[in-house]
Amino acid sequence: MRINIYTNKYFIYFLIGVSFFFLVVAVSIEAIFTPAIPGNLFTHFNEGWTMNFDGETYSGDKISDIKFPRKLRSGDVILLKNKLPDDLSINESLSVLFYLSAVRAFIDGQQIYQCGTELVSSGRLAPSCYHYIPIPDNAAGKTIVIEVIPSSPNAFTNIGSIMLVRSDLAYFTLSYNKRSSLFVGVFLCTLGFILLLIGLLVSIFRRKASPLVSVGALSTCIGFWSLCYENTIQLFSFNIYFTTALEYFSLYAAVIPALSLIRYFLVTPDSDNMVRNGLVLNLLRVIASLFFLLSLALHFSGLFHAPSLLIYFHIMVLLMLFMIFFFLRHSLKKKSLDRTIMQIGLVELCFITGIDLIRFNFQKYVSANDASRGISIIPFGTVLFIIILLASSMVRSYTDITDKIAADTEKEVYKKMAYNDRLTGLYNRAMGEEIFQRLDMEDVNYCIISIDLNGLKKINDNYGHRQGDKLLVSFSKILSESFKNTGDCIRMGGDEFMVVIYEEQWDLIDAAIEAMKKRCIEESKATSLNIDASYGLAKNTESDVKSSEQIYRIADARMYEMKVQSKKNRTD
């Protein structure tokens, strides 16, 4: 039996249940933690900073106001200096976010923190992360100096907000401030793993790649990228060097399953230019795969860091988006509702991706304000895309179910026309012959009653076929009511009828025959029709004959003997 995972209602209910579960968890976290956040969880520490860069000193009302006179180069040294508050509490840390940079901190010339300096000195990539610099308890009013050394060109364009946080609540503060993106990232990773597992099982079962593998891979890649991009991955992994590389490689890899999905939904047998579109999308997948493999090779060989390729990746993706929009513009015609919904989802995902790429590059290269980078809308767009995917699957499931019902109904109509007698509503001879074949194939005991309606030819000759048809209909009703829940009633043709009864109902035969006789008498009085029948009965257990048709002929011979005797009695 072939299983279509997209039309399986239980699978759809499962996905909806998983989505609903995470939604409830998100709302619960928001409801529980929001009112419970202590007011002194963190304080902003953005005023009073000075920056020494290229031998010059720069200052501003807030640290975010301090601008670099030129683009940063790898190995540049940036010194940030400020006086710690006099009312500094004990057990506090300085929280500051730097991208792709080594960081050291000093108080009165004594180093209190370092991260990534050995990487920069060896030409490797320094991490992007929140640095939690522990402040000694006796440091109130002292001068703190933070040394920042970028490991990649143009690592950042300005410095974001600096906070003083309670050391024991540092990661709680991060999870609270980033709770929306944290939930979306975890949701996408979890759902992605589930879909990947199911997709792989379906692919093995069907020996054909399932689109669920692509959906799961896309969800997983965007989920990991979101957690790394928003630095919430620090809540789960202390290996910030690995997660920094993971941010870029998960993003570079996400294009491959996305293109696979686009090809699956756009290149169909009924689509225009199917071959051309398929070849183009396959070419795009090859290009995306080569870019991903090349970035891996260049990064781990030390020739180029993965972030240095980001601008080329963005250009490649934007060009691909233009081509995909061209395909989508021509494919949103003459499609089924479920495919239309799916293509709307693809438009949504491509549009949001394009907008977010433009936002990121404008913020970094035009406005020179990427200190916090802002919340990316791509993960939220991916969640919306998966919701649209579920909606499309539900529509497709509903369409398939209604089509199946219509097909089954039509099949039943044709079957009834093929196997039912139009005049009487009983099974016809075709069904009788099929029953014979079934009886010969099955190892069961059965009884066949051959019945002949007496006097039909006489009524047809004297009163016309309309009156004869009335007699046939009346007797057929008597027969079906008498043998109801006992056997199958068949009109073999003309005035010949047959009843097939399985061994389990043999003890009801005599009662059914008596009921038939009684109803014939009652109906004759009520309709002025002389309804009378002769019958003969034969069981397959009483003869060595194995053919059901031969058993029927034995029953027919006994019916004929009864018919002859009936005529003799009427003559006498």
Coordinates of C-alpha atoms in Angstrom, one line a residue:
M1 CA 0.0 0.0 0.0
R2 CA 1.4 3.3 -1.0
I3 CA 1.4 6.0 1.7
N4 CA 1.2 9.7 0.7
I5 CA 2.5 11.5 3.7
Y6 CA 0.9 14.8 2.6
T7 CA -2.6 13.3 2.5
N8 CA -2.4 11.4 5.7
K9 CA -4.7 13.2 8.1
Y10 CA -3.0 11.7 11.1
F11 CA 0.3 13.1 10.0
I12 CA -1.2 16.6 9.4
Y13 CA -2.9 16.4 12.9
F14 CA 0.5 15.5 14.3
L15 CA 2.2 18.6 12.8
I16 CA -0.6 20.8 13.9
G17 CA -0.3 19.4 17.4
V18 CA 3.5 20.0 17.5
S19 CA 3.0 23.6 16.3
F20 CA 0.2 24.2 18.8
F21 CA 2.3 22.7 21.6
F22 CA 5.2 25.1 21.0
L23 CA 2.8 28.0 20.7
V24 CA 1.3 27.2 24.1
V25 CA 4.8 26.9 25.5
A26 CA 5.8 30.3 24.1
V27 CA 2.7 32.0 25.5
S28 CA 3.2 30.3 28.8
I29 CA 6.8 31.5 29.1
E30 CA 5.7 35.0 28.2
A31 CA 2.9 34.9 30.8
I32 CA 5.1 33.4 33.6
F33 CA 8.3 35.2 33.2
T34 CA 7.3 38.7 32.1
P35 CA 5.7 39.8 35.4
A36 CA 8.4 38.0 37.4
I37 CA 11.4 39.8 35.9
P38 CA 13.2 41.7 38.7
G39 CA 13.6 45.4 38.0
N40 CA 17.3 45.4 38.9
L41 CA 18.2 42.5 36.5
F42 CA 20.4 44.8 34.5
T43 CA 21.3 48.5 34.1
H44 CA 22.5 50.2 30.9
F45 CA 26.1 51.5 31.0
N46 CA 26.3 53.5 27.8
E47 CA 27.4 57.0 28.9
G48 CA 30.9 58.2 29.6
W49 CA 32.8 56.0 27.2
T50 CA 35.8 57.1 25.1
M51 CA 37.4 55.1 22.2
N52 CA 41.0 55.1 21.1
F53 CA 41.5 54.1 17.5
D54 CA 44.4 54.6 15.2
G55 CA 46.0 56.9 17.8
E56 CA 43.0 59.2 18.0
T57 CA 40.4 59.5 20.8
Y58 CA 36.7 59.6 20.1
S59 CA 33.8 60.2 22.4
G60 CA 30.0 60.7 22.4
D61 CA 27.0 61.1 24.6
K62 CA 26.4 57.4 24.3
I63 CA 28.7 54.6 23.1
S64 CA 26.5 54.0 20.1
D65 CA 27.2 57.6 19.0
I66 CA 30.9 56.9 18.6
K67 CA 31.7 56.2 14.9
F68 CA 34.7 54.7 13.3
P69 CA 36.6 57.0 10.9
R70 CA 37.1 54.1 8.4
K71 CA 36.1 50.4 7.9
L72 CA 37.7 48.0 10.3
R73 CA 40.5 45.7 9.2
S74 CA 41.6 42.5 10.6
G75 CA 44.0 43.1 13.5
D76 CA 42.9 46.7 14.3
V77 CA 43.1 47.5 18.0
I78 CA 40.1 49.4 19.6
L79 CA 40.4 50.6 23.2
L80 CA 37.2 51.5 25.0
K81 CA 37.6 53.3 28.3
N82 CA 35.2 54.3 31.1
K83 CA 34.9 54.7 34.9
L84 CA 32.9 52.1 36.7
P85 CA 30.0 53.5 38.8
D86 CA 30.7 54.3 42.5
D87 CA 27.6 52.5 43.6
L88 CA 28.6 49.2 41.8
S89 CA 27.0 46.2 43.4
I90 CA 28.8 43.0 44.2
N91 CA 28.6 40.0 41.9
E92 CA 28.1 42.0 38.7
S93 CA 29.4 41.5 35.2
L94 CA 29.8 43.8 32.2
S95 CA 27.7 42.5 29.2
V96 CA 28.8 43.6 25.8
L97 CA 28.3 42.1 22.3
F98 CA 31.1 42.0 19.8
Y99 CA 31.2 40.3 16.4
L100 CA 34.1 38.3 15.1
S101 CA 36.6 39.9 17.6
A102 CA 39.0 39.0 20.3
V103 CA 38.3 40.8 23.6
R104 CA 40.4 41.6 26.6
A105 CA 39.4 43.7 29.7
F106 CA 41.6 45.5 32.2
I107 CA 40.9 47.3 35.5
D108 CA 43.7 49.7 36.5
G109 CA 46.0 47.8 34.1
Q110 CA 45.3 44.4 35.5
Q111 CA 43.7 41.9 33.0
I112 CA 40.4 40.5 34.3
Y113 CA 39.1 38.9 31.1
Q114 CA 40.2 37.6 27.7
C115 CA 38.5 35.7 24.8
G116 CA 39.8 34.8 21.4
T117 CA 43.2 36.6 21.4
E118 CA 45.1 33.4 20.6
L119 CA 42.8 32.9 17.5
V120 CA 43.5 36.4 16.1
S121 CA 47.2 36.1 16.7
S122 CA 47.2 32.8 14.6
G123 CA 45.0 34.3 11.9
R124 CA 41.9 32.3 12.7
L125 CA 38.3 33.5 13.2
A126 CA 37.3 35.0 16.6
P127 CA 33.8 34.4 17.9
S128 CA 30.7 36.5 17.8
C129 CA 29.1 36.4 21.2
Y130 CA 28.1 38.2 24.3
H131 CA 31.0 38.7 26.6
Y132 CA 30.3 38.6 30.3
I133 CA 33.2 40.4 32.0
P134 CA 33.2 39.7 35.7
I135 CA 33.8 42.8 37.8
P136 CA 35.8 42.4 41.0
D137 CA 33.9 43.3 44.1
N138 CA 36.4 46.1 44.9
A139 CA 36.3 47.7 41.4
A140 CA 33.7 50.4 42.1
G141 CA 34.9 53.8 40.8
K142 CA 37.9 52.3 39.0
T143 CA 38.7 52.6 35.3
I144 CA 37.9 49.7 33.0
V145 CA 39.5 49.4 29.6
I146 CA 38.2 46.9 26.9
E147 CA 40.5 46.0 24.1
V148 CA 38.8 44.7 20.9
I149 CA 40.6 43.2 18.0
P150 CA 38.6 42.2 14.9
S151 CA 39.5 39.0 13.2
S152 CA 37.7 39.7 10.0
P153 CA 37.4 42.9 7.8
N154 CA 34.4 45.1 8.6
A155 CA 33.5 42.8 11.5
F156 CA 31.2 45.5 12.9
T157 CA 30.5 49.2 12.2
N158 CA 29.7 50.5 15.6
I159 CA 29.4 49.4 19.2
G160 CA 26.1 48.3 20.8
S161 CA 24.6 48.7 24.2
I162 CA 26.7 47.8 27.2
M163 CA 25.0 46.6 30.4
L164 CA 25.8 45.8 34.0
V165 CA 24.1 42.5 34.9
R166 CA 24.0 40.3 37.9
S167 CA 26.5 37.5 37.2
D168 CA 24.2 34.8 38.4
L169 CA 21.4 36.0 36.1
A170 CA 23.5 36.8 33.0
Y171 CA 22.1 34.0 30.9
F172 CA 18.6 34.5 32.2
T173 CA 18.9 38.1 31.1
L174 CA 20.0 37.0 27.6
S175 CA 17.1 34.5 27.4
Y176 CA 14.6 37.1 28.5
N177 CA 15.8 39.9 26.2
K178 CA 15.9 37.4 23.2
R179 CA 12.8 35.3 24.2
S180 CA 11.0 35.7 20.8
S181 CA 13.9 34.8 18.6
L182 CA 14.9 32.0 21.1
F183 CA 11.5 30.4 20.9
V184 CA 11.4 30.6 17.1
G185 CA 14.9 29.1 16.8
V186 CA 14.2 26.2 19.1
F187 CA 10.8 25.6 17.4
L188 CA 12.4 25.5 14.0
C189 CA 15.2 23.2 15.1
T190 CA 12.8 20.8 16.9
L191 CA 10.3 20.7 14.1
G192 CA 13.1 20.3 11.6
F193 CA 14.6 17.3 13.3
I194 CA 11.1 15.7 13.5
L195 CA 10.4 16.3 9.8
L196 CA 13.9 15.1 8.8
L197 CA 13.3 11.8 10.7
I198 CA 9.9 11.3 9.2
G199 CA 11.0 12.3 5.7
L200 CA 14.0 9.9 5.8
L201 CA 11.7 7.1 7.0
V202 CA 9.2 7.9 4.2
S203 CA 12.0 8.1 1.6
I204 CA 13.3 4.7 2.7
F205 CA 9.8 3.2 2.7
R206 CA 8.9 4.6 -0.7
R207 CA 12.4 4.4 -2.2
K208 CA 11.9 7.9 -3.4
A209 CA 13.1 11.3 -1.9
S210 CA 10.3 12.9 0.2
P211 CA 9.9 16.7 0.2
L212 CA 9.7 16.4 4.0
V213 CA 13.4 15.9 4.0
S214 CA 13.8 19.3 2.3
V215 CA 11.3 21.0 4.7
G216 CA 13.1 19.5 7.7
A217 CA 16.5 20.5 6.4
L218 CA 15.4 24.0 5.7
S219 CA 13.7 24.3 9.1
T220 CA 16.8 22.9 10.9
C221 CA 19.3 25.2 9.1
I222 CA 17.2 28.3 9.6
G223 CA 16.6 27.3 13.3
F224 CA 20.4 26.9 14.0
W225 CA 21.2 30.1 12.0
S226 CA 18.6 32.1 14.0
L227 CA 20.0 30.8 17.4
C228 CA 23.5 31.7 16.3
Y229 CA 22.6 35.0 14.6
E230 CA 20.8 36.2 17.8
N231 CA 23.6 34.7 19.9
T232 CA 21.0 32.7 22.0
I233 CA 23.0 29.6 21.1
Q234 CA 25.2 30.6 24.0
L235 CA 22.4 29.3 26.3
F236 CA 23.0 25.7 25.0
S237 CA 26.7 25.6 23.9
F238 CA 29.8 27.0 25.5
N239 CA 31.8 26.4 22.4
I240 CA 31.4 29.9 21.0
Y241 CA 34.1 29.3 18.4
F242 CA 32.1 26.4 16.8
T243 CA 28.8 28.3 17.0
T244 CA 30.3 31.3 15.2
A245 CA 31.2 29.1 12.2
L246 CA 27.8 27.3 12.5
E247 CA 26.0 30.6 12.0
Y248 CA 27.5 31.1 8.5
F249 CA 27.5 27.5 7.3
S250 CA 23.9 26.8 8.4
L251 CA 22.9 29.9 6.4
Y252 CA 24.9 28.9 3.4
A253 CA 23.4 25.4 3.5
A254 CA 19.8 26.6 3.9
V255 CA 19.6 27.6 0.3
I256 CA 20.0 24.0 -0.9
P257 CA 16.8 22.5 0.6
A258 CA 15.0 25.8 -0.2
L259 CA 15.7 25.3 -3.9
S260 CA 14.8 21.7 -3.7
L261 CA 11.4 22.6 -2.3
I262 CA 10.9 25.3 -4.9
R263 CA 11.7 22.8 -7.6
Y264 CA 9.3 20.2 -6.1
F265 CA 6.4 22.6 -6.0
L266 CA 7.0 24.5 -9.3
V267 CA 8.3 21.8 -11.7
T268 CA 5.2 19.6 -12.2
P269 CA 4.0 17.6 -15.2
D270 CA 1.2 20.2 -15.8
S271 CA 3.5 23.3 -15.5
D272 CA 4.6 25.4 -18.4
N273 CA 8.2 25.0 -19.6
M274 CA 8.7 22.1 -17.1
V275 CA 12.0 20.9 -18.6
R276 CA 13.5 24.4 -18.8
N277 CA 12.5 25.3 -15.3
G278 CA 13.7 22.0 -14.0
L279 CA 17.1 22.4 -15.6
V280 CA 17.4 26.0 -14.3
L281 CA 16.5 25.1 -10.7
N282 CA 18.8 22.1 -10.8
L283 CA 21.6 24.4 -12.0
L284 CA 20.8 26.8 -9.1
R285 CA 21.0 23.9 -6.6
V286 CA 24.4 22.9 -8.0
I287 CA 25.7 26.5 -7.7
A288 CA 24.4 26.7 -4.1
S289 CA 25.9 23.3 -3.2
L290 CA 29.3 24.3 -4.7
F291 CA 29.2 27.6 -2.8
F292 CA 28.6 25.8 0.4
L293 CA 31.4 23.3 -0.2
L294 CA 33.8 26.0 -1.4
S295 CA 33.1 28.1 1.8
L296 CA 33.8 25.1 3.9
A297 CA 37.1 24.4 2.1
L298 CA 38.2 28.0 2.2
H299 CA 37.3 28.5 5.8
F300 CA 39.0 25.4 7.2
S301 CA 42.1 25.9 5.0
G302 CA 42.5 29.4 6.4
L303 CA 42.4 31.1 3.0
F304 CA 39.2 33.0 3.7
H305 CA 37.0 33.2 6.7
A306 CA 33.3 32.2 6.2
P307 CA 32.1 35.8 7.1
S308 CA 34.2 37.2 4.2
L309 CA 32.0 35.3 1.8
L310 CA 28.8 36.7 3.2
I311 CA 28.4 39.5 0.7
Y312 CA 28.9 37.2 -2.2
F313 CA 26.4 34.8 -0.7
H314 CA 23.9 37.7 -0.5
I315 CA 24.4 38.7 -4.1
M316 CA 24.0 35.0 -5.2
V317 CA 20.8 34.7 -3.2
L318 CA 19.3 38.0 -4.5
L319 CA 20.0 36.9 -8.1
M320 CA 18.3 33.6 -7.4
L321 CA 15.3 35.3 -5.9
F322 CA 14.8 37.4 -9.0
M323 CA 14.8 34.2 -11.1
I324 CA 12.5 32.4 -8.7
F325 CA 10.0 35.3 -8.7
F326 CA 10.0 35.1 -12.5
F327 CA 9.1 31.4 -12.3
L328 CA 6.5 32.0 -9.7
R329 CA 4.9 34.8 -11.7
H330 CA 4.2 32.4 -14.5
S331 CA 3.2 29.4 -12.3
L332 CA 0.4 31.0 -10.3
K333 CA -2.1 30.2 -13.1
K334 CA -4.4 27.3 -13.6
K335 CA -3.3 25.5 -10.4
S336 CA -5.2 23.5 -7.8
L337 CA -6.0 25.3 -4.6
D338 CA -3.4 23.5 -2.5
R339 CA -0.6 24.3 -5.0
T340 CA -1.7 27.9 -5.1
I341 CA -1.5 28.1 -1.3
M342 CA 1.9 26.5 -1.4
Q343 CA 3.2 28.9 -4.1
I344 CA 1.9 31.8 -2.0
G345 CA 4.0 30.4 0.8
L346 CA 7.0 30.3 -1.4
V347 CA 6.4 33.9 -2.5
E348 CA 6.1 34.9 1.1
L349 CA 9.4 33.1 2.0
C350 CA 11.3 34.6 -0.9
F351 CA 9.9 38.1 -0.4
I352 CA 10.8 38.1 3.3
T353 CA 14.3 36.7 2.6
G354 CA 14.9 39.4 0.0
I355 CA 13.7 42.2 2.3
D356 CA 15.8 40.9 5.2
L357 CA 18.9 40.7 3.0
I358 CA 18.4 44.3 1.9
R359 CA 17.8 45.4 5.5
F360 CA 21.0 43.7 6.8
N361 CA 23.2 45.1 4.1
F362 CA 21.7 48.6 4.3
Q363 CA 22.2 48.5 8.1
K364 CA 25.8 47.4 7.8
Y365 CA 27.1 49.2 4.7
V366 CA 24.9 52.3 4.3
S367 CA 23.8 53.4 7.8
A368 CA 26.8 51.8 9.5
N369 CA 24.7 50.8 12.4
D370 CA 24.9 47.0 12.9
A371 CA 25.7 47.0 16.6
S372 CA 22.6 45.0 17.4
R373 CA 21.9 43.8 13.8
G374 CA 18.2 43.8 14.7
I375 CA 15.9 40.8 14.8
S376 CA 16.0 38.9 11.5
I377 CA 12.5 38.3 10.0
I378 CA 13.7 35.2 8.1
P379 CA 13.1 32.7 10.9
F380 CA 9.6 34.2 11.4
G381 CA 9.0 33.9 7.7
T382 CA 10.1 30.3 7.8
V383 CA 7.6 29.6 10.6
L384 CA 4.9 31.3 8.5
F385 CA 5.9 29.2 5.5
I386 CA 5.6 26.0 7.5
I387 CA 2.1 27.1 8.6
I388 CA 1.2 27.7 5.0
L389 CA 2.6 24.3 4.2
L390 CA 0.3 22.8 6.8
A391 CA -2.6 24.8 5.3
S392 CA -1.8 23.5 1.8
S393 CA -1.5 19.9 3.1
M394 CA -4.9 20.3 4.8
V395 CA -6.5 21.6 1.6
R396 CA -4.9 18.8 -0.4
S397 CA -6.1 16.2 2.2
Y398 CA -9.6 17.6 2.1
T399 CA -9.5 17.6 -1.8
D400 CA -8.2 14.1 -1.9
I401 CA -10.9 12.9 0.6
T402 CA -13.7 14.5 -1.3
D403 CA -12.4 13.2 -4.6
K404 CA -12.1 9.7 -3.2
I405 CA -15.7 9.9 -1.9
A406 CA -16.9 11.1 -5.3
A407 CA -14.9 8.3 -7.0
D408 CA -16.2 5.7 -4.6
T409 CA -19.7 6.9 -5.0
E410 CA -19.3 6.8 -8.8
K411 CA -17.8 3.4 -8.5
E412 CA -20.7 2.2 -6.4
V413 CA -23.2 3.5 -9.0
Y414 CA -21.4 1.7 -11.8
K415 CA -21.1 -1.4 -9.7
K416 CA -24.8 -1.3 -8.9
M417 CA -25.6 -0.8 -12.6
A418 CA -23.4 -3.8 -13.5
Y419 CA -24.5 -6.2 -10.7
N420 CA -28.1 -5.2 -10.0
D421 CA -31.3 -6.0 -11.9
R422 CA -32.9 -2.7 -13.0
L423 CA -36.5 -3.9 -12.6
T424 CA -36.4 -5.7 -9.3
G425 CA -33.3 -4.2 -7.6
L426 CA -32.0 -7.7 -6.8
Y427 CA -28.5 -8.9 -7.9
N428 CA -28.5 -9.9 -11.6
R429 CA -27.0 -12.9 -13.4
A430 CA -23.5 -11.3 -13.6
M431 CA -23.4 -11.1 -9.9
G432 CA -24.7 -14.7 -9.7
E433 CA -21.8 -15.9 -11.9
E434 CA -19.3 -13.9 -9.7
I435 CA -20.8 -15.6 -6.6
F436 CA -20.3 -19.0 -8.3
Q437 CA -16.6 -18.1 -8.9
R438 CA -16.2 -17.0 -5.3
L439 CA -17.8 -20.1 -3.9
D440 CA -15.4 -22.3 -6.0
M441 CA -12.4 -20.4 -4.7
E442 CA -13.4 -20.4 -1.0
D443 CA -13.4 -23.4 1.3
V444 CA -16.9 -22.9 2.7
N445 CA -20.2 -24.9 2.9
Y446 CA -23.2 -23.3 1.2
C447 CA -26.7 -24.0 0.0
I448 CA -28.3 -22.9 -3.3
I449 CA -32.0 -22.5 -3.7
S450 CA -33.3 -22.4 -7.3
I451 CA -36.7 -20.6 -7.5
D452 CA -39.0 -20.3 -10.5
L453 CA -42.0 -17.8 -10.5
N454 CA -45.0 -19.8 -11.7
G455 CA -47.4 -18.3 -14.2
L456 CA -45.3 -15.4 -15.5
K457 CA -45.6 -16.4 -19.2
K458 CA -49.4 -16.7 -18.9
I459 CA -49.8 -13.3 -17.3
N460 CA -47.5 -11.7 -20.0
D461 CA -49.6 -13.3 -22.7
N462 CA -53.0 -12.5 -21.3
Y463 CA -52.5 -9.2 -19.5
G464 CA -49.3 -7.8 -21.0
H465 CA -45.7 -7.3 -19.9
R466 CA -46.5 -4.4 -17.6
Q467 CA -48.6 -6.7 -15.5
G468 CA -45.9 -9.3 -15.7
D469 CA -43.3 -6.8 -14.5
K470 CA -45.6 -6.0 -11.6
L471 CA -45.6 -9.6 -10.7
L472 CA -41.8 -9.8 -10.8
V473 CA -41.4 -6.7 -8.6
S474 CA -43.9 -8.0 -6.1
F475 CA -42.2 -11.4 -5.8
S476 CA -38.7 -9.9 -5.7
K477 CA -39.8 -7.8 -2.7
I478 CA -41.2 -10.9 -1.0
L479 CA -38.0 -12.9 -1.7
S480 CA -35.7 -10.2 -0.4
E481 CA -37.8 -9.7 2.8
S482 CA -38.1 -13.4 3.5
F483 CA -34.4 -14.1 3.1
K484 CA -33.2 -10.9 4.7
N485 CA -30.1 -11.5 6.8
T486 CA -30.2 -15.1 5.6
G487 CA -28.8 -15.2 2.1
D488 CA -28.1 -13.4 -1.2
C489 CA -31.1 -13.1 -3.6
I490 CA -30.4 -13.1 -7.3
R491 CA -32.6 -12.8 -10.4
M492 CA -30.9 -15.1 -12.9
G493 CA -33.2 -14.0 -15.7
G494 CA -36.9 -14.0 -16.7
D495 CA -38.8 -15.9 -14.0
E496 CA -35.7 -17.6 -12.6
F497 CA -34.3 -16.6 -9.1
M498 CA -31.6 -18.0 -6.9
V499 CA -30.7 -17.6 -3.2
V500 CA -27.2 -18.5 -1.9
I501 CA -27.0 -19.3 1.9
Y502 CA -23.8 -20.0 3.8
E503 CA -23.6 -22.7 6.4
E504 CA -23.8 -20.3 9.3
Q505 CA -27.4 -19.5 8.3
W506 CA -28.7 -23.0 7.4
D507 CA -30.9 -23.2 10.4
L508 CA -32.9 -20.2 9.1
I509 CA -33.6 -21.8 5.7
D510 CA -36.9 -23.5 6.6
A511 CA -38.2 -20.4 8.4
A512 CA -37.3 -18.2 5.4
I513 CA -39.0 -20.5 2.9
E514 CA -42.2 -20.6 5.1
A515 CA -42.1 -16.8 5.3
M516 CA -41.8 -16.6 1.5
K517 CA -44.9 -18.9 1.1
K518 CA -46.9 -16.9 3.6
R519 CA -46.1 -13.6 2.0
C520 CA -47.0 -15.0 -1.5
I521 CA -50.4 -15.9 -0.2
E522 CA -50.9 -12.5 1.5
E523 CA -49.7 -10.5 -1.4
S524 CA -51.9 -12.5 -3.8
K525 CA -54.9 -11.5 -1.8
A526 CA -53.9 -7.9 -1.6
T527 CA -53.0 -7.4 -5.3
S528 CA -55.3 -9.9 -7.0
L529 CA -52.1 -11.4 -8.5
N530 CA -51.6 -15.1 -8.3
I531 CA -48.1 -15.2 -6.8
D532 CA -46.7 -18.7 -6.5
A533 CA -43.2 -20.1 -6.8
S534 CA -41.5 -23.5 -7.1
Y535 CA -38.1 -24.1 -5.6
G536 CA -35.4 -26.6 -5.2
L537 CA -32.6 -26.8 -2.7
A538 CA -29.1 -28.3 -2.8
K539 CA -26.1 -28.2 -0.5
N540 CA -22.5 -28.7 -1.5
T541 CA -22.1 -31.2 1.4
E542 CA -24.6 -33.7 0.0
S543 CA -22.6 -34.4 -3.2
D544 CA -19.1 -35.1 -4.4
V545 CA -19.6 -32.4 -7.0
K546 CA -17.4 -29.4 -6.2
S547 CA -18.6 -26.9 -8.9
S548 CA -21.1 -24.4 -7.6
E549 CA -22.8 -24.2 -11.0
Q550 CA -23.4 -28.0 -10.8
I551 CA -24.9 -27.6 -7.3
Y552 CA -27.1 -24.9 -8.8
R553 CA -28.2 -27.3 -11.6
I554 CA -29.1 -30.0 -8.9
A555 CA -31.2 -27.4 -7.1
D556 CA -32.7 -26.3 -10.4
A557 CA -33.6 -29.9 -11.2
R558 CA -35.4 -30.3 -7.8
M559 CA -37.2 -27.0 -8.5
Y560 CA -38.4 -28.4 -11.8
E561 CA -39.6 -31.6 -10.1
M562 CA -41.6 -29.4 -7.7
K563 CA -42.9 -27.3 -10.6
V564 CA -44.1 -30.4 -12.4
Q565 CA -45.8 -31.7 -9.3
S566 CA -47.4 -28.3 -8.8
K567 CA -48.9 -28.4 -12.3
K568 CA -50.1 -31.9 -11.8
N569 CA -51.8 -31.0 -8.5
R570 CA -53.5 -28.0 -10.2
T571 CA -54.7 -30.3 -13.1
D572 CA -56.0 -32.9 -10.6

